[in-house]
Coordinates of C-alpha atoms in Angstrom, one line a residue:
M378 CA -26.0 15.8 12.0
L379 CA -24.6 13.3 9.5
A380 CA -21.1 12.1 9.3
C381 CA -19.4 11.3 6.0
G382 CA -20.6 7.8 5.9
G383 CA -24.1 8.7 6.8
S384 CA -23.9 8.0 10.5
R385 CA -25.7 10.5 12.8
I386 CA -23.5 12.3 15.2
S387 CA -24.4 14.0 18.5
H388 CA -22.8 17.4 18.8
Q389 CA -23.1 17.4 22.6
N390 CA -21.5 14.0 23.0
L391 CA -18.6 14.9 20.7
G392 CA -17.8 17.9 22.9
S393 CA -17.3 15.8 26.0
R394 CA -15.1 13.3 24.1
F395 CA -13.1 16.0 22.6
C396 CA -12.4 17.8 25.9
S397 CA -11.1 14.5 27.5
T398 CA -8.4 14.2 24.9
G399 CA -7.1 17.7 24.9
I400 CA -5.1 17.2 21.7
F401 CA -7.3 18.7 18.9
H402 CA -6.2 21.9 17.3
L403 CA -8.8 22.7 14.6
S404 CA -10.5 26.0 14.1
S405 CA -13.4 24.8 11.9
F406 CA -15.1 21.6 10.9
T407 CA -17.6 20.4 8.2
V408 CA -19.6 17.2 8.6
K409 CA -21.8 16.2 5.6
P410 CA -22.8 13.2 3.6
P411 CA -20.4 12.3 0.8
S412 CA -22.8 13.6 -1.9
S413 CA -22.1 17.1 -0.7
A414 CA -19.1 17.7 1.5
A415 CA -17.2 15.3 3.8
A416 CA -16.0 15.9 7.3
T417 CA -12.8 17.9 7.2
V418 CA -10.0 17.0 9.5
A419 CA -6.3 17.0 9.2
A420 CA -4.1 14.5 11.1
I421 CA -0.5 13.7 11.5
V422 CA 0.7 10.6 13.3
D423 CA 4.2 9.5 14.4
N424 CA 4.2 5.7 13.6
N425 CA 7.5 5.1 15.2
S426 CA 6.9 6.3 18.8
H427 CA 4.2 6.4 21.4
N428 CA 4.2 10.2 21.4
P429 CA 2.4 11.6 18.4
R430 CA 3.6 15.1 17.5
F431 CA 1.0 17.7 16.7
H432 CA 0.8 20.9 14.7
P433 CA -1.8 23.6 14.4
R434 CA -4.9 22.4 12.4
F435 CA -3.7 18.8 12.8
V436 CA -5.2 16.1 15.1
S437 CA -3.6 12.8 16.1
S438 CA -5.3 9.9 14.3
S439 CA -4.1 7.7 17.2
S440 CA -7.3 9.1 18.8
L441 CA -9.4 7.8 15.9
Q442 CA -9.8 4.3 17.4
S443 CA -13.3 3.8 16.0
K444 CA -13.6 2.1 12.7
S445 CA -16.9 3.9 12.0
A446 CA -17.0 7.5 10.8
G447 CA -19.9 8.1 13.1
D448 CA -17.8 7.4 16.1
I449 CA -14.9 9.8 15.3
P450 CA -14.4 12.3 18.2
F451 CA -15.0 15.5 16.2
P452 CA -14.3 18.7 18.2
P453 CA -17.2 21.0 19.2
V454 CA -16.5 23.8 16.8
S455 CA -18.5 25.7 14.3
F456 CA -19.9 24.0 11.3
S457 CA -20.5 25.5 7.9
Q458 CA -22.7 24.3 5.0
R459 CA -21.3 23.7 1.5
E460 CA -24.2 22.2 -0.3
D461 CA -23.6 24.2 -3.5
E462 CA -19.9 23.5 -3.8
H463 CA -20.1 19.9 -5.1
E464 CA -21.6 18.0 -7.9
K465 CA -22.7 14.4 -7.6
P466 CA -19.8 11.9 -8.2
S467 CA -19.6 10.4 -11.6
E468 CA -21.7 7.2 -11.8
A469 CA -18.9 5.5 -13.8
L470 CA -16.4 6.2 -11.0
S471 CA -18.6 5.7 -8.0
S472 CA -17.0 2.6 -6.5
V473 CA -14.9 4.6 -4.1
A474 CA -17.7 7.2 -3.3
G475 CA -17.8 7.8 0.4
G476 CA -14.6 5.9 1.0
I477 CA -11.3 7.0 2.5
V478 CA -8.5 6.9 -0.1
A479 CA -4.8 6.3 0.6
L480 CA -2.6 8.2 -1.8
G481 CA 0.9 7.0 -2.9
K482 CA 2.8 4.7 -5.2
F483 CA 1.9 1.2 -4.1
D484 CA 4.6 -0.8 -5.9
A485 CA 5.8 -3.0 -3.0
L486 CA 2.8 -2.9 -0.7
H487 CA 5.2 -2.6 2.2
I488 CA 4.5 -1.7 5.9
G489 CA 4.4 2.0 5.2
H490 CA 1.6 1.4 2.7
R491 CA -0.1 -0.8 5.2
E492 CA 0.0 2.0 7.8
L493 CA -1.8 4.3 5.3
A494 CA -4.5 1.7 5.0
I495 CA -4.7 1.2 8.8
Q496 CA -5.3 5.0 9.3
A497 CA -7.9 5.0 6.5
S498 CA -9.8 2.1 8.1
K499 CA -10.1 4.1 11.3
V500 CA -12.1 6.7 9.6
G501 CA -14.1 4.8 6.9
T502 CA -13.9 2.3 4.1
P503 CA -10.2 2.0 3.1
Y504 CA -9.1 2.2 -0.5
L505 CA -5.7 2.5 -2.2
L506 CA -5.6 4.8 -5.2
S507 CA -3.1 3.3 -7.7
F508 CA -2.1 4.8 -11.0
V509 CA -1.9 2.5 -14.1
G510 CA 0.5 3.1 -17.0
M511 CA 2.9 5.5 -15.3
A512 CA 6.1 3.9 -16.6
E513 CA 4.8 4.0 -20.2
V514 CA 3.7 7.6 -20.0
L515 CA 6.9 8.8 -18.4
G516 CA 9.2 6.7 -20.6
W517 CA 10.7 4.7 -17.8
D518 CA 12.4 1.4 -18.6
P519 CA 10.1 -1.5 -18.0
R520 CA 10.8 -3.5 -14.8
P521 CA 9.0 -6.3 -13.1
P522 CA 6.8 -5.3 -10.2
V523 CA 7.7 -6.2 -6.6
V524 CA 4.2 -7.8 -6.2
A525 CA 2.7 -9.7 -9.1
Q526 CA -0.5 -8.1 -10.3
C527 CA -2.5 -11.3 -9.7
D528 CA -1.1 -11.5 -6.1
R529 CA -2.1 -7.9 -5.0
E530 CA -5.5 -8.9 -3.8
R531 CA -4.1 -11.6 -1.6
V532 CA -1.7 -9.2 0.0
L533 CA -4.4 -6.6 0.7
S534 CA -6.6 -9.3 2.2
S535 CA -3.8 -10.1 4.6
W536 CA -4.0 -6.5 5.9
A537 CA -7.6 -7.0 7.1
P538 CA -6.7 -7.9 10.7
Y539 CA -4.9 -4.6 10.9
C540 CA -7.8 -2.7 9.4
G541 CA -10.7 -3.6 11.5
N542 CA -11.2 -6.9 9.6
V543 CA -11.8 -5.0 6.4
A544 CA -9.5 -5.7 3.5
P545 CA -8.6 -2.5 1.7
K546 CA -9.6 -2.4 -2.0
E547 CA -7.5 -1.0 -4.8
F548 CA -8.9 1.5 -7.2
Q549 CA -6.9 2.1 -10.4
V550 CA -6.8 5.3 -12.3
Q551 CA -5.1 5.7 -15.7
F552 CA -2.1 7.9 -15.1
M553 CA -2.5 9.6 -18.4
S554 CA -5.9 11.0 -17.2
V555 CA -4.3 12.8 -14.3
R556 CA -0.8 13.5 -15.4
H557 CA -1.4 17.2 -16.4
L558 CA -3.7 18.0 -13.5
S559 CA -2.7 20.8 -11.2
P560 CA -2.8 20.0 -7.4
R561 CA -6.2 21.8 -7.2
Q562 CA -7.6 19.9 -10.2
F563 CA -6.4 16.6 -8.8
V564 CA -8.2 17.2 -5.5
E565 CA -11.2 18.4 -7.3
K566 CA -11.3 15.2 -9.3
L567 CA -11.2 13.2 -6.1
A568 CA -14.1 15.2 -4.6
R569 CA -16.4 15.7 -7.6
E570 CA -15.7 12.8 -9.9
L571 CA -14.8 10.1 -7.5
G572 CA -16.9 11.4 -4.5
V573 CA -14.3 10.2 -1.9
C574 CA -14.9 11.2 1.7
G575 CA -11.3 11.8 2.6
V576 CA -7.7 11.0 1.9
V577 CA -4.7 9.7 3.8
A578 CA -1.2 10.5 2.7
G579 CA 2.4 10.4 4.1
E580 CA 4.1 13.6 5.2
N581 CA 6.4 13.5 2.1
Y582 CA 3.6 13.0 -0.4
R583 CA 3.8 15.1 -3.6
F584 CA 1.0 15.4 -6.1
G585 CA -0.2 17.3 -9.2
Y586 CA 1.7 18.2 -12.4
K587 CA 5.4 18.1 -11.8
A588 CA 4.8 17.2 -8.1
A589 CA 3.8 20.8 -7.4
G590 CA 1.7 20.0 -4.4
D591 CA 2.8 18.8 -0.9
A592 CA 1.1 17.5 2.2
S593 CA 0.2 21.0 3.5
E594 CA -1.3 21.9 0.1
L595 CA -3.3 18.7 0.2
V596 CA -4.8 19.6 3.6
R597 CA -5.7 23.1 2.3
L598 CA -7.3 21.9 -0.9
C599 CA -9.2 19.1 0.9
D600 CA -10.6 21.7 3.3
E601 CA -11.7 23.8 0.3
F602 CA -13.5 20.8 -1.3
G603 CA -14.9 19.5 2.0
M604 CA -12.9 16.3 2.3
G605 CA -11.0 14.9 5.2
A606 CA -7.2 15.0 5.1
Y607 CA -5.2 12.7 7.3
I608 CA -1.4 13.1 7.1
I609 CA 0.8 10.6 8.8
N610 CA 4.5 10.4 9.5
S611 CA 6.6 8.1 7.5
V612 CA 7.3 4.6 8.8
M613 CA 11.0 4.6 9.4
D614 CA 13.4 1.8 8.5
R615 CA 14.9 0.5 11.8
H616 CA 18.0 -0.5 9.9
Q617 CA 18.7 2.8 8.2
D618 CA 21.8 3.6 10.2
A619 CA 23.4 0.2 9.4
R620 CA 22.9 0.5 5.6
N621 CA 24.5 2.8 3.0
M622 CA 21.4 3.1 0.8
N623 CA 19.9 5.9 -1.2
R624 CA 22.6 8.4 -0.2
L625 CA 22.0 10.2 -3.5
D626 CA 18.2 10.2 -3.2
L627 CA 17.1 13.5 -1.7
K628 CA 13.7 12.0 -0.9
D629 CA 15.2 9.3 1.3
R630 CA 15.1 10.3 4.9
G631 CA 15.3 6.7 6.2
Q632 CA 11.7 5.8 5.6
V633 CA 10.5 2.4 4.4
S634 CA 10.1 2.6 0.6
S635 CA 9.6 0.4 -2.4
T636 CA 13.1 1.4 -3.5
R637 CA 14.5 -0.1 -0.3
V638 CA 12.6 -3.3 -0.9
R639 CA 14.0 -3.5 -4.4
Q640 CA 17.6 -2.9 -3.2
A641 CA 17.2 -5.5 -0.5
L642 CA 16.0 -8.0 -3.0
A643 CA 19.0 -7.2 -5.2
E644 CA 21.2 -8.0 -2.2
G645 CA 19.4 -11.2 -1.5
D646 CA 18.7 -10.2 2.1
M647 CA 15.4 -11.9 2.5
K648 CA 15.1 -11.4 6.2
Y649 CA 15.4 -7.6 5.6
V650 CA 12.9 -7.8 2.7
S651 CA 10.4 -9.5 5.0
E652 CA 10.8 -6.8 7.6
L653 CA 10.1 -4.1 5.1
L654 CA 7.1 -5.9 3.6
G655 CA 5.7 -7.2 6.9
R656 CA 5.4 -10.6 5.2
P657 CA 7.6 -13.0 3.2
H658 CA 8.3 -12.0 -0.4
R659 CA 6.3 -14.2 -2.7
L660 CA 7.7 -14.8 -6.2
L661 CA 5.2 -16.1 -8.8
L662 CA 6.0 -18.0 -11.9
T663 CA 3.9 -19.7 -14.6
I664 CA 4.8 -23.3 -15.4
K665 CA 3.7 -24.2 -18.9
D666 CA 5.7 -27.3 -19.5
W667 CA 6.0 -29.9 -16.8
E668 CA 8.4 -31.9 -18.9
S669 CA 11.2 -30.0 -17.1
L670 CA 10.3 -32.0 -13.9
T671 CA 12.8 -34.7 -13.2
S672 CA 12.9 -37.2 -10.3
T673 CA 15.2 -39.4 -8.3
S674 CA 14.4 -41.8 -5.6
S675 CA 14.3 -39.1 -2.9
T676 CA 14.0 -35.7 -4.7
Q677 CA 12.3 -33.9 -7.5
R678 CA 13.7 -31.1 -9.5
M679 CA 12.2 -28.5 -11.8
S680 CA 13.5 -25.6 -13.8
A681 CA 11.8 -22.6 -15.4
P682 CA 13.2 -19.7 -17.5
K683 CA 13.2 -16.3 -15.9
S684 CA 10.7 -15.2 -18.6
S685 CA 8.1 -17.2 -16.7
L686 CA 8.4 -15.0 -13.6
L687 CA 5.5 -12.6 -12.9
N688 CA 7.4 -10.3 -10.4
L689 CA 10.8 -9.4 -9.2
P690 CA 13.1 -12.2 -8.0
P691 CA 15.9 -11.8 -5.4
K692 CA 19.6 -11.8 -6.2
D693 CA 21.0 -14.8 -8.1
G694 CA 22.1 -17.5 -5.7
F695 CA 21.1 -20.5 -3.7
Y696 CA 18.3 -20.2 -1.1
E697 CA 17.5 -22.8 1.5
N698 CA 14.4 -23.4 3.6
C699 CA 12.0 -21.9 1.0
S700 CA 8.4 -22.7 0.5
L701 CA 6.7 -23.8 -2.7
L702 CA 3.0 -23.0 -2.9
F703 CA 0.4 -24.5 -5.2
G704 CA -2.7 -22.3 -5.0
E705 CA -4.6 -23.2 -1.8
Q706 CA -2.6 -26.4 -1.1
N707 CA -0.1 -26.8 1.7
A708 CA 3.3 -25.3 1.2
V709 CA 6.1 -27.7 0.2
T710 CA 9.6 -27.1 1.6
C711 CA 12.1 -26.6 -1.2
R712 CA 15.5 -25.3 -2.1
V713 CA 15.8 -22.6 -4.8
S714 CA 18.7 -21.8 -7.1
I715 CA 18.6 -18.7 -9.4
D716 CA 21.1 -18.1 -12.2
T717 CA 21.3 -15.6 -15.0
S718 CA 18.6 -17.3 -17.1
H719 CA 16.7 -19.9 -15.0
I720 CA 15.2 -20.6 -11.6
H721 CA 15.7 -24.1 -10.3
L722 CA 13.6 -25.9 -7.6
E723 CA 14.5 -29.0 -5.6
M724 CA 12.1 -30.6 -3.2
D725 CA 11.7 -33.9 -1.4
R726 CA 9.7 -36.4 -3.4
V727 CA 7.6 -37.3 -0.5
D728 CA 6.4 -33.8 -0.1
F729 CA 5.8 -33.1 -3.8
C730 CA 4.2 -36.2 -5.0
D731 CA 0.7 -35.4 -3.8
N732 CA 0.4 -32.3 -5.9
D733 CA -1.6 -32.3 -9.2
Y734 CA 0.6 -31.0 -12.0
S735 CA -1.5 -32.5 -14.8
Q736 CA -2.7 -29.0 -15.8
K737 CA -0.8 -27.6 -18.8
S738 CA -0.3 -24.2 -17.1
Q739 CA -0.1 -23.4 -13.4
V740 CA 1.0 -20.5 -11.3
L741 CA 3.4 -21.4 -8.5
G742 CA 4.5 -19.3 -5.6
I743 CA 7.9 -19.3 -3.9
E744 CA 8.6 -17.7 -0.5
F745 CA 12.3 -17.5 0.2
G746 CA 14.5 -18.5 3.1
E747 CA 18.0 -17.2 3.6
L748 CA 20.6 -16.8 0.9
K749 CA 23.4 -19.3 1.3
S750 CA 26.8 -17.6 1.2

């Protein structure tokens, strides 16, 4: 028998591994290659305790310790064949075929998003499915991203140690092409056009036109189309009780979110931002004119307009113990001041003098220390 990724599974061995766990509650299972139907399983994981909670037709993905789909402990239940239900995935959209796709809005790439990728990596090749052009289609006011577009690959690469040494890849879909799809049509697109093997989503995930579908609907539809569905509990913000945030947001139940990251940046609380992101916040800016660089005997200063920023800066103010990054070169300790129109950098001359700023345009990175009150 073949698993989703093409690995051969022993039905007998699976039975013994299943019985030893005693936590599976599935009534039926389908295991096929991605060109037909994928293995169907639904999972819910509590990321904030050591005691996963279970529901009928759900299985703890904490038991999915293998990074190979062929090693997943599937229960010894009946198997059905669905060879005629699926078409081959579109050749133009086949880069995610056979993969496990994390679903969500991946603005900040925070620790909740990382947890989705971790669970996806336990089942197969992990991908993030991102929508492009959502703000323009929905008429939202433009706003800078939390993570610069050119920096997203670096962030995803940093998740590799959490994901079995496999860096999740991002697959982008034009939002206009899926905006009017019903929940069923959306899942059908994942199965038939993209050929994905399974999906991972948070317990509060909504999808389809006007967010008509929820996590339970996702599980049902994935079962219908022969895909795996892995639903995980939200990663909760440990500081939720100490903060009066999102009281008017009915979706906010205290979980880590991109909205919380944005609000923490607006407060200039960089320690809290780092906790939500699982890494320091990196601000990128493009320097086109090095004439703004001035020097004294001990320090060098540089200023750049906010228009040169590629992502969201923290609150205006003065930040000490920051790091200035030039590509792959070693970080330089600096102090950063942000006002209404510019960002100003000050660094020791001895640290800064070895860097090559002869290029007319260069992207710099800044990782922030604490805001000085």
